[in-house]
Short mmCIF file of C-alpha atoms in Angstrom, two decimals:
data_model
loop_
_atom_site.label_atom_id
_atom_site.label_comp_id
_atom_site.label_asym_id
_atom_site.label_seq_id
_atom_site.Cartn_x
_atom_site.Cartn_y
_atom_site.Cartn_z
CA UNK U 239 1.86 28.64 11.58
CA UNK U 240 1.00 29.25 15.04
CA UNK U 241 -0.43 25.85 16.32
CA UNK U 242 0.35 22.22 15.56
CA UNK U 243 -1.53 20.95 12.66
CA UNK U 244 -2.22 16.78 12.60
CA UNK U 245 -2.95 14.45 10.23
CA UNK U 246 -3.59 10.52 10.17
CA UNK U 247 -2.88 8.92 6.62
CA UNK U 248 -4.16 5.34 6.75
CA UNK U 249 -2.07 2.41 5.48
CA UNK U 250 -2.82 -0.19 2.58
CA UNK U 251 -3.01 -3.37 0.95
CA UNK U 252 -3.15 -4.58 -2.84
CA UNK U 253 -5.74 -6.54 -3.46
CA UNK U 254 -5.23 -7.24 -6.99
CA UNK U 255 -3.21 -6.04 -9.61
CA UNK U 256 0.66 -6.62 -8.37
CA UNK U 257 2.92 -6.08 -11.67
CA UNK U 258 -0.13 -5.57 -13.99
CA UNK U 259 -0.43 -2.26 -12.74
CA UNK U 260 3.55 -1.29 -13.27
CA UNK U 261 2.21 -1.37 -17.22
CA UNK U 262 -0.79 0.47 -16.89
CA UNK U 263 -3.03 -2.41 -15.53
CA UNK U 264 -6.49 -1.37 -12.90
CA UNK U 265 -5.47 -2.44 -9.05
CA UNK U 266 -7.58 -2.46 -6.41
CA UNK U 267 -6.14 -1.07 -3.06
CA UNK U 268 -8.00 -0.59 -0.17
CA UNK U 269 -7.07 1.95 2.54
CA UNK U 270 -6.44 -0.29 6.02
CA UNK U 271 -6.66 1.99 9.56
CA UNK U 272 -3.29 0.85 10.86
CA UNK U 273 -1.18 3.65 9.42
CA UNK U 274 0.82 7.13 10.24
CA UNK U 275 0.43 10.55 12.26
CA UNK U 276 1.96 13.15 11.55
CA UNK U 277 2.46 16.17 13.53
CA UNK U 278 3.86 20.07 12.05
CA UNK U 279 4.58 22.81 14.42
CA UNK U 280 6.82 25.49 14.91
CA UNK U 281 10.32 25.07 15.68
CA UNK U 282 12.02 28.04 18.05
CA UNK U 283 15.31 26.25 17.47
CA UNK U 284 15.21 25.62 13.29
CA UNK U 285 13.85 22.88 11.28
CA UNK U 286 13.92 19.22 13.26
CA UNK U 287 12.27 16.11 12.40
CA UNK U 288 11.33 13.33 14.97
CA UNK U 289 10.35 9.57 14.10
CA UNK U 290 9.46 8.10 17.09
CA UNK U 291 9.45 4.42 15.25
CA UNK U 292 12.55 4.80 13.71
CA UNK U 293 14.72 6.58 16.73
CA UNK U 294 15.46 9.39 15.11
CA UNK U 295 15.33 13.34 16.63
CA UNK U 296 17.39 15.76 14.76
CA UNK U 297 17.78 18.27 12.03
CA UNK U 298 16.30 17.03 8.53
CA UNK U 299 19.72 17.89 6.78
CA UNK U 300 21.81 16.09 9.70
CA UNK U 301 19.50 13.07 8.77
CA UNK U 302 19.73 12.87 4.73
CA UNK U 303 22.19 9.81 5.00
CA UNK U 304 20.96 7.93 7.87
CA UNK U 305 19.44 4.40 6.94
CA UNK U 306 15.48 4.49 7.18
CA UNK U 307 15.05 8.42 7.19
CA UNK U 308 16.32 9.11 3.76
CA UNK U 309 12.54 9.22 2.22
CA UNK U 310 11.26 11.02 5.11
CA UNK U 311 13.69 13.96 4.58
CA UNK U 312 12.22 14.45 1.03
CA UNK U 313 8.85 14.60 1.97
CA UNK U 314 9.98 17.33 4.39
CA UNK U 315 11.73 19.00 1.75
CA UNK U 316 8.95 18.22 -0.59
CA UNK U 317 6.27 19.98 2.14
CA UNK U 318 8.11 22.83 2.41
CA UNK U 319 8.30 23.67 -0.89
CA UNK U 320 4.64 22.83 -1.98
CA UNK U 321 3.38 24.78 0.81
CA UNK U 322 6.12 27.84 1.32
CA UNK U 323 5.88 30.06 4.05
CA UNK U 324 5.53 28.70 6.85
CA UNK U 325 7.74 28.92 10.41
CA UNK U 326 10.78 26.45 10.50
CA UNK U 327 8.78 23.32 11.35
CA UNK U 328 9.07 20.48 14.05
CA UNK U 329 7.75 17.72 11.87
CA UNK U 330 7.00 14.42 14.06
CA UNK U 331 5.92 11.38 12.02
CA UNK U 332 4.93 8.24 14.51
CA UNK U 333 2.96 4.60 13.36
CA UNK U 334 -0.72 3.98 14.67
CA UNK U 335 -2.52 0.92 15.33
CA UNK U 336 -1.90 -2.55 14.51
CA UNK U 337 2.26 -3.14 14.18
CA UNK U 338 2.71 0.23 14.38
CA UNK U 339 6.44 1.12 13.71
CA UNK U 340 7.29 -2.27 12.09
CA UNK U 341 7.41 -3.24 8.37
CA UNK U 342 4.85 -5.77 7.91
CA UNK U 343 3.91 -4.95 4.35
CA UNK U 344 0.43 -2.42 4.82
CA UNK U 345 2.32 0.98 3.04
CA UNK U 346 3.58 2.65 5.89
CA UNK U 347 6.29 4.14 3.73
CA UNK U 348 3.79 5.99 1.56
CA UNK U 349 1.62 6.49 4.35
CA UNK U 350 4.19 8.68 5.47
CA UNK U 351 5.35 10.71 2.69
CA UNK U 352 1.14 11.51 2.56
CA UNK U 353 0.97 12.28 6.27
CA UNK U 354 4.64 14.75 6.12
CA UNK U 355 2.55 16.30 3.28
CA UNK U 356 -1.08 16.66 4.72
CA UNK U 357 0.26 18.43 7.73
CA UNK U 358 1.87 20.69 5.94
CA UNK U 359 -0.99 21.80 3.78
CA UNK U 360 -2.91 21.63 7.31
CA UNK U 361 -0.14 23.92 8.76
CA UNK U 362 -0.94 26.06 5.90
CA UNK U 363 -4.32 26.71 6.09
CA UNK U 364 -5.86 23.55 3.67
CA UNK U 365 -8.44 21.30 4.16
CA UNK U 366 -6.74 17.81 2.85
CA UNK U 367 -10.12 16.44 2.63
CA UNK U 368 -11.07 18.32 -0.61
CA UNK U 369 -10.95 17.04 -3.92
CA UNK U 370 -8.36 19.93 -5.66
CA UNK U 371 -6.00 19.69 -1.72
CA UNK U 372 -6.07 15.79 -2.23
CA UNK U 373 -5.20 16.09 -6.15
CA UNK U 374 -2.60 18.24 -5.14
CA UNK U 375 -1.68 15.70 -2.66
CA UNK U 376 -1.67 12.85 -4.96
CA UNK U 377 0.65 14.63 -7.87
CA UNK U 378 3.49 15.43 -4.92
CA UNK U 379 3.17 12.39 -3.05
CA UNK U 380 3.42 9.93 -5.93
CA UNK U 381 6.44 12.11 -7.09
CA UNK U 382 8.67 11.77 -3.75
CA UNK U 383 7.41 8.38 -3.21
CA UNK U 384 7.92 7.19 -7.05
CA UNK U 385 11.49 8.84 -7.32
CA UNK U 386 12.56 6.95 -3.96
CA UNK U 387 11.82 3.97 -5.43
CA UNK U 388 14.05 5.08 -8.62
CA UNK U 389 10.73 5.31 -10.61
CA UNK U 390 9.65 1.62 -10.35
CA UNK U 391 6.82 2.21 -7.96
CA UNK U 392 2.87 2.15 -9.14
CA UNK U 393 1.68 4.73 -6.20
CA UNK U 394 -1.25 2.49 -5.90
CA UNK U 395 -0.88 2.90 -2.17
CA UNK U 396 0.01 6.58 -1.88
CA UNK U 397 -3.46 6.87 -3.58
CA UNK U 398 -5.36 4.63 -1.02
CA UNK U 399 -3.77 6.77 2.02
CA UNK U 400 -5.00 9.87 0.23
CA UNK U 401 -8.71 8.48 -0.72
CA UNK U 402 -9.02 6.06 1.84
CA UNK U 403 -11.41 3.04 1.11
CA UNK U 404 -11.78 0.97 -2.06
CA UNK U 405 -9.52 2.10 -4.55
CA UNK U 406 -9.66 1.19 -8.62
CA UNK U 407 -6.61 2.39 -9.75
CA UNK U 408 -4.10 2.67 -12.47
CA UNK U 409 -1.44 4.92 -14.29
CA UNK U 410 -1.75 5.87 -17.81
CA UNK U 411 1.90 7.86 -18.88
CA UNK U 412 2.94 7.51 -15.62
CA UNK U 413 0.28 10.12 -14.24
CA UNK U 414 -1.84 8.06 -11.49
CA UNK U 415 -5.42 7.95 -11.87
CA UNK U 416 -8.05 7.08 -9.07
CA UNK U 417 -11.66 6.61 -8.53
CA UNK U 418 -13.71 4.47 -5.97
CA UNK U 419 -13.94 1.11 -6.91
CA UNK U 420 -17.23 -1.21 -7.03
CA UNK U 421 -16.65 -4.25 -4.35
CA UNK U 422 -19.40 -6.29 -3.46
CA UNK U 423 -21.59 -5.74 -0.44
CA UNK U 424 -20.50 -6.51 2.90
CA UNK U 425 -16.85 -7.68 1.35
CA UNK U 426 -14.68 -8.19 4.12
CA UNK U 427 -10.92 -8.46 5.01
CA UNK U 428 -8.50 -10.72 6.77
CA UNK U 429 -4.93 -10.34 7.07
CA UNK U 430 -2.27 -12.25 7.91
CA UNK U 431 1.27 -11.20 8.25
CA UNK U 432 3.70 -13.85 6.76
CA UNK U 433 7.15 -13.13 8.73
CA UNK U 434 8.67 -12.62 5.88
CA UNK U 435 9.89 -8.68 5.17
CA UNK U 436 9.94 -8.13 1.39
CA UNK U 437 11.47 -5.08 -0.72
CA UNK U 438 9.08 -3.82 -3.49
CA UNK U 439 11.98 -2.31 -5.53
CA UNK U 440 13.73 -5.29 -5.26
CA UNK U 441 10.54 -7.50 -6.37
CA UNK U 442 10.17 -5.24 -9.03
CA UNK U 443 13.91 -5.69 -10.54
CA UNK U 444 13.64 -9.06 -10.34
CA UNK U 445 10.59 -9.39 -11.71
CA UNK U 446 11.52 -7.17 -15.05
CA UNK U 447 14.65 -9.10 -15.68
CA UNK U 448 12.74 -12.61 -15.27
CA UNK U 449 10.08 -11.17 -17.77
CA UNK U 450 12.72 -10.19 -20.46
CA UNK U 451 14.62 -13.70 -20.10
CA UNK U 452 10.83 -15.32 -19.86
CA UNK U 453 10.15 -13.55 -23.68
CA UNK U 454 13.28 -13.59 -24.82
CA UNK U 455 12.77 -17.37 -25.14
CA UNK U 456 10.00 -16.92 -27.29
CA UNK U 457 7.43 -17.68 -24.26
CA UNK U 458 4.15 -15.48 -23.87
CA UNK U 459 4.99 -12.14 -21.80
CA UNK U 460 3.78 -13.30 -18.57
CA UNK U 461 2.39 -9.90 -17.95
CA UNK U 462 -0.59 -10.93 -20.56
CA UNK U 463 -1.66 -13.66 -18.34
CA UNK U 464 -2.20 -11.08 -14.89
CA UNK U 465 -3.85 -8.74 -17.65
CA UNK U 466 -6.39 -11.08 -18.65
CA UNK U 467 -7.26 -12.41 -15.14
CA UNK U 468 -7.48 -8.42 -14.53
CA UNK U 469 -9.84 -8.04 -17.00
CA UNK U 470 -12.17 -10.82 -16.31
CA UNK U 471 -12.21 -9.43 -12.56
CA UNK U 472 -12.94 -5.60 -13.46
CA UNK U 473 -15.60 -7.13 -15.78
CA UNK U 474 -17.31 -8.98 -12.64
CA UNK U 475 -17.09 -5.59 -10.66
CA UNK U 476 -18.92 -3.95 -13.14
CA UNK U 477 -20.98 -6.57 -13.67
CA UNK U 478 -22.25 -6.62 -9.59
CA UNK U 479 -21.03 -10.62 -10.14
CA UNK U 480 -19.60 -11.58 -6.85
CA UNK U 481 -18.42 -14.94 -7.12
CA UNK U 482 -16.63 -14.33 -10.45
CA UNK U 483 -15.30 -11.52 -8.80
CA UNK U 484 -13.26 -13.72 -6.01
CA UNK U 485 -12.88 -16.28 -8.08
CA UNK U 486 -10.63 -14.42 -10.67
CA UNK U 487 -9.07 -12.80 -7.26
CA UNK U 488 -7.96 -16.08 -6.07
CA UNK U 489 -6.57 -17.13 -9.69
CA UNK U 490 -4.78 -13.94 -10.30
CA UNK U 491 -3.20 -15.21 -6.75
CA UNK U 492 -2.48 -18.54 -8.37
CA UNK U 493 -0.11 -16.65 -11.19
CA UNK U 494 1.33 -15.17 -8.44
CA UNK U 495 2.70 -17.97 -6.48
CA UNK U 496 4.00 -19.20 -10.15
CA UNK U 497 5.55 -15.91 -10.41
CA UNK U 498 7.26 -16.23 -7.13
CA UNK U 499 8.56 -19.61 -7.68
CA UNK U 500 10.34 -17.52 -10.36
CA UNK U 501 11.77 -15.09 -8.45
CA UNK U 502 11.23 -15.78 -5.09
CA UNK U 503 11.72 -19.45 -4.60
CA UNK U 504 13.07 -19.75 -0.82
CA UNK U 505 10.32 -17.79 -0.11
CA UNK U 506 7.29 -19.02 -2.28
CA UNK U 507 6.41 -22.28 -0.30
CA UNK U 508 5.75 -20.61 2.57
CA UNK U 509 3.36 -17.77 1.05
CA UNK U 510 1.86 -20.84 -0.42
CA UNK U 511 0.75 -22.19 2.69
CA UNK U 512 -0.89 -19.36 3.99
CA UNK U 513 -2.91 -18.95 0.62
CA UNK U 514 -3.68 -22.19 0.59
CA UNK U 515 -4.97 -22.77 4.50
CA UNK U 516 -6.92 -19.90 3.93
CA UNK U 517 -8.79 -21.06 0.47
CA UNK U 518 -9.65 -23.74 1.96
CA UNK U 519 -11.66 -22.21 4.41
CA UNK U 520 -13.73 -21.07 1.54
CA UNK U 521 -12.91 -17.73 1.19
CA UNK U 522 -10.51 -16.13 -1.81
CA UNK U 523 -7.09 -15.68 -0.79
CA UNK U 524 -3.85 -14.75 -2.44
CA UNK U 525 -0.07 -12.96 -1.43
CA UNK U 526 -0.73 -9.12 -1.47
CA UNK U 527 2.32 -6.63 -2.96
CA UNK U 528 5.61 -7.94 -3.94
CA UNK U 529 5.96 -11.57 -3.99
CA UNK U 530 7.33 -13.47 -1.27
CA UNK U 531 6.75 -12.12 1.69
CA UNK U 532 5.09 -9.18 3.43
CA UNK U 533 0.95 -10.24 3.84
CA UNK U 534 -1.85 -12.78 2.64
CA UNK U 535 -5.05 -11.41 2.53
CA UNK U 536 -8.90 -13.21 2.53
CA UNK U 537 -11.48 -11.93 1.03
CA UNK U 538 -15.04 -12.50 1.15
CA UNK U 539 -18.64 -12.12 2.61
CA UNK U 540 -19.20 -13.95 5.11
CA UNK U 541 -17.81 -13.24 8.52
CA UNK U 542 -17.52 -16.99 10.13
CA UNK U 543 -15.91 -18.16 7.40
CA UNK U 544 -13.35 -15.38 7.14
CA UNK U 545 -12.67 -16.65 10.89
CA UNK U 546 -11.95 -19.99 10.04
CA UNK U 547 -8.86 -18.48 7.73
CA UNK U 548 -7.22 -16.60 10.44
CA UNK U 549 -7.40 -20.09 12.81
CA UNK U 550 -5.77 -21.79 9.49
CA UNK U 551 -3.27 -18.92 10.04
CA UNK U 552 -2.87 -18.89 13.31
CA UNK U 553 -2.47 -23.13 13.38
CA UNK U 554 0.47 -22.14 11.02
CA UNK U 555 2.45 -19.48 13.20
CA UNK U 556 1.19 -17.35 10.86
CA UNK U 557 0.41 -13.65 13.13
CA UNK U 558 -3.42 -12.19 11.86
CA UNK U 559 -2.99 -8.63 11.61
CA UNK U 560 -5.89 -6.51 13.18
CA UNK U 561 -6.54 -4.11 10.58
CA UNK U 562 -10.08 -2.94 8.72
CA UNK U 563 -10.58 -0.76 5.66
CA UNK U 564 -10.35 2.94 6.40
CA UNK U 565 -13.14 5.00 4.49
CA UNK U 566 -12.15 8.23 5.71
CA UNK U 567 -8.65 8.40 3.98
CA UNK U 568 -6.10 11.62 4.75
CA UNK U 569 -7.71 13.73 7.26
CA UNK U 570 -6.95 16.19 9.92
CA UNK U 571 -6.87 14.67 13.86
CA UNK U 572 -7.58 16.22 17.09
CA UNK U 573 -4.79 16.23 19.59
CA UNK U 574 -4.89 15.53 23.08
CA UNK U 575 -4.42 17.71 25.84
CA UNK U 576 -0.74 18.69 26.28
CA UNK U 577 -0.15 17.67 22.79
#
């Protein structure tokens, strides 16, 4: 490695699927361009990593213990052992685009495990835009990712920065499986960003213990109900039926919000609202990721009325994020002059 080698990995958002896909339920993630660079080149005075975002600047082992850069340092690791050989690296990992460096709920954490591990393969000579790099991409990055999150993670959105666009994915024994998924024509996005930071691991623990005191009870597993709504919306996909298709969107939302009343109450209310202000602008809407908190999304086809959501949002305080899908997913980026 004689030259810096870049990479963007583009962020993401759920747009159905949240907990369904935990038990080997089909989500569909879409790759957003507000996301992560990553920069590897060689390091005269040993092994450093730099997050501009997060303040830090120093050796990866000096940084193991330090809040925020604990996942960073195993993708490092993680890099330098998938791709061996190379000169001790200067790794610099930095947000771009819309909220860039804040946690707003569009994947930037696996963003950046996939960007520390594309410019390494870069650094080495890969091209991360080839099916057997990306594969090799996907297996690594959903292991650092996954065991960060103490194994409780789906990986649905270290696939969408890897693939980039619409995503149908799902695991099946815990080995992530991906392929583009069928969205209607001219579907669009709007985003809105709640104010309200939420933990996925957290979500996720909660969520488990709620379902086993939910059964235990003698009640239906809940997880039936977002498996059925699932099922009716993969059918419409296939099916090229569009208004089923946001239809059973917006309902899988609906369990949602009764799932967050469960374990999210202080939260829930306000999700609600946003959801709701946007549905009523005639477009599907529903809480994207963990419940209670992080983003709302819209979905739909036509453009004005997606624009009367983010007013709804707006009239609520709510801030619309500026984001778009991302097609291109992992890829290599020209640096500037200097750079």
């Amino acid at each position: 490695m004689s030259e810096v080698a870049a990479v963007f990995a583009p962020g993401s958002l759920l747009a159905i699927g949240e907990y369904a896909v935990l038990d080997g339920g089909r989500a569909l993630v879409v790759a957003v361009d507000s996301g992560i660079e990553c920069q590897v080149a060689p390091c005269e005075h040993g092994r450093r990593l730099t997050a501009t975002d997060l303040g830090l600047d120093a050796p990866p082992e000096a940084l193991s213990r330090t809040p925020g850069a604990g996942l960073l340092v195993e993708a490092v690791h993680a890099g330098e052992k998938a791709f061996p050989g190379l000169a001790p690296p200067h790794v610099t990992v930095q947000g771009r685009g819309w909220g860039a460096g804040e946690k707003i709920g569009l994947g930037g954490s696996a963003a950046s495990v996939v960007a520390i591990l594309g410019a390494f393969a870069t650094a080495a000579g890969q091209d991360v835009t080839t099916p057997a790099v990306r594969r090799l991409l996907l297996r690594t990055a959903f292991a650092v990712h996954r065991a960060h999150q103490n194994g409780r993670g789906s990986g649905a959105d270290v696939a969408a920065s890897i693939y980039g666009g619409w995503i149908d994915y799902h695991l099946l024994d815990s080995v992530p499986h991906v392929r583009a998924a069928r969205v209607p024509p001219g579907l669009r996005l709007a985003v809105a960003w709640s104010g309200l930071a939420c933990s996925t691991t957290a979500s996720i623990d909660r969520y488990r213990r709620w379902e086993a005191e939910h059964a235990a009870g003698g009640a239906e597993p809940f997880a039936l109900s977002l498996h059925r709504m699932l099922d009716r919306f993969w059918a419409a996909s296939h099916d090229g039926d569009r208004r089923t298709f946001l239809i059973a969107l917006s309902e899988y939302g609906l369990l949602l919000e009764k799932l967050a009343h469960r374990i999210a109450p202080e939260e829930a209310e306000h999700m609600e609202q946003l959801t709701h202000a946007a549905a009523r602008s005639g477009v599907a809407s529903k809480s994207s990721g963990a419940v209670g908190g992080d983003c709302v999304i819209a979905l739909g086809t036509d453009g004005a009325l997606l624009d009367e959501a983010r007013r709804a949002w707006r009239h609520l305080d709510a801030t619309v994020v500026d984001v778009a899908p991302d097609s291109g997913g992992l890829r290599p980026v020209r640096l500037a002059a200097g750079s």
